[in-house]
Amino acid sequence: MKDKLDAFERLLNIMDDLREKCPWDKKQTMQTLRHLTIEETYELTEAIIENDLEEVKNELGDIMLHLVFYAKIASETNIFDISDLLNSICDKLVHRHPHIYGDVEVADEEEVKANWEKLKLKEGKKSVLEGVPKTLPALVKAIRIQDKARGIGFDWDNKTQVWEKVKEEIEELKIEVNNESDKIEDEFGDVLFSLINYGRFLNLNPEDALEKTNKKFIKRFQYMETETKKEGKELSQMSLTEMDIYWNKAKKL
């Protein structure tokens, strides 16, 4: 434990030095750090998807620096400091885990999540969906919305029911497409929302699944570009049938 505390103290001391002596660090505000923090978070998620644990460690370090940086900036105007931040999250964790720090009994993780959402409402939240950031990307937001609704029991019983809902939404989309109506976008969104729901019931993260497919497509497409150039060809000048030959080679690899 002492090693961990020493390492954290070292980071705090370095942050003090940087804020006092480095021209770049002295200029930073919460607003200027915001987009950098988002970038670091995406870099962390990419390392996790790639299962590059060394890079996960590095990116977590970058994010830890940002957390300390925000706390340092806040402390300079006596808003809060790092100890306030840490005590706040500790208090919240103790309060929201009465099955550990109280006399509440739970059967499984679903009851834990249900209790968590109920406690948040008691703390003054008006809606269980209130904690979903408005600026989240739509796919991630859909996952969080569904997860929070599930926390209070608003969910399907099994994956078969969810798959039937997916098929129902696809049929509704087909109807609107055939009618060339102005509801196509709405129905397309319903299909995506139901597929994301189905992903939850398959115990997979739709965001991760889509990102892996993105990477797979990029890898195969770039293979096509490389191989056709070797043969003096341009993809833009080839027919779809010709391109399919290289695409199928890429899939085999």
GROMACS .gro file of N, CA and C in nm, residues 156 158-170 194-195 197-199 201-202:
model
   63
  156TRP      N    1  -3.700  -0.681  -2.125
  156TRP     CA    2  -3.755  -0.808  -2.172
  156TRP      C    3  -3.710  -0.921  -2.079
  158ASN      N    4  -3.630  -1.241  -2.195
  158ASN     CA    5  -3.529  -1.327  -2.257
  158ASN      C    6  -3.495  -1.278  -2.398
  159LYS      N    7  -3.388  -1.334  -2.454
  159LYS     CA    8  -3.339  -1.288  -2.584
  159LYS      C    9  -3.432  -1.326  -2.699
  160THR      N   10  -3.513  -1.430  -2.682
  160THR     CA   11  -3.608  -1.467  -2.787
  160THR      C   12  -3.709  -1.355  -2.811
  161GLN      N   13  -3.759  -1.298  -2.702
  161GLN     CA   14  -3.853  -1.186  -2.712
  161GLN      C   15  -3.788  -1.067  -2.783
  162VAL      N   16  -3.663  -1.043  -2.749
  162VAL     CA   17  -3.593  -0.928  -2.808
  162VAL      C   18  -3.573  -0.950  -2.958
  163TRP      N   19  -3.538  -1.073  -2.997
  163TRP     CA   20  -3.517  -1.101  -3.138
  163TRP      C   21  -3.648  -1.086  -3.217
  164GLU      N   22  -3.758  -1.123  -3.156
  164GLU     CA   23  -3.887  -1.103  -3.221
  164GLU      C   24  -3.915  -0.955  -3.241
  165LYS      N   25  -3.872  -0.875  -3.144
  165LYS     CA   26  -3.888  -0.729  -3.156
  165LYS      C   27  -3.801  -0.676  -3.270
  166VAL      N   28  -3.680  -0.729  -3.283
  166VAL     CA   29  -3.591  -0.689  -3.393
  166VAL      C   30  -3.658  -0.716  -3.527
  167LYS      N   31  -3.713  -0.837  -3.542
  167LYS     CA   32  -3.778  -0.874  -3.668
  167LYS      C   33  -3.899  -0.785  -3.695
  168GLU      N   34  -3.973  -0.754  -3.589
  168GLU     CA   35  -4.090  -0.667  -3.603
  168GLU      C   36  -4.049  -0.529  -3.653
  169GLU      N   37  -3.940  -0.475  -3.597
  169GLU     CA   38  -3.893  -0.342  -3.637
  169GLU      C   39  -3.840  -0.343  -3.781
  170ILE      N   40  -3.776  -0.451  -3.821
  170ILE     CA   41  -3.726  -0.462  -3.958
  170ILE      C   42  -3.843  -0.463  -4.057
  194SER      N   43  -3.332  -0.165  -3.133
  194SER     CA   44  -3.368  -0.302  -3.096
  194SER      C   45  -3.249  -0.397  -3.111
  195LEU      N   46  -3.164  -0.374  -3.211
  195LEU     CA   47  -3.045  -0.457  -3.228
  195LEU      C   48  -2.946  -0.436  -3.113
  197ASN      N   49  -3.034  -0.357  -2.815
  197ASN     CA   50  -3.096  -0.429  -2.705
  197ASN      C   51  -3.065  -0.578  -2.713
  198TYR      N   52  -3.073  -0.631  -2.835
  198TYR     CA   53  -3.045  -0.774  -2.854
  198TYR      C   54  -2.900  -0.805  -2.818
  199GLY      N   55  -2.810  -0.712  -2.852
  199GLY     CA   56  -2.670  -0.731  -2.818
  199GLY      C   57  -2.650  -0.747  -2.668
  201PHE      N   58  -2.856  -0.875  -2.461
  201PHE     CA   59  -2.902  -1.008  -2.421
  201PHE      C   60  -2.808  -1.119  -2.467
  202LEU      N   61  -2.719  -1.085  -2.558
  202LEU     CA   62  -2.615  -1.180  -2.600
  202LEU      C   63  -2.487  -1.160  -2.519
   0.00000   0.00000   0.00000
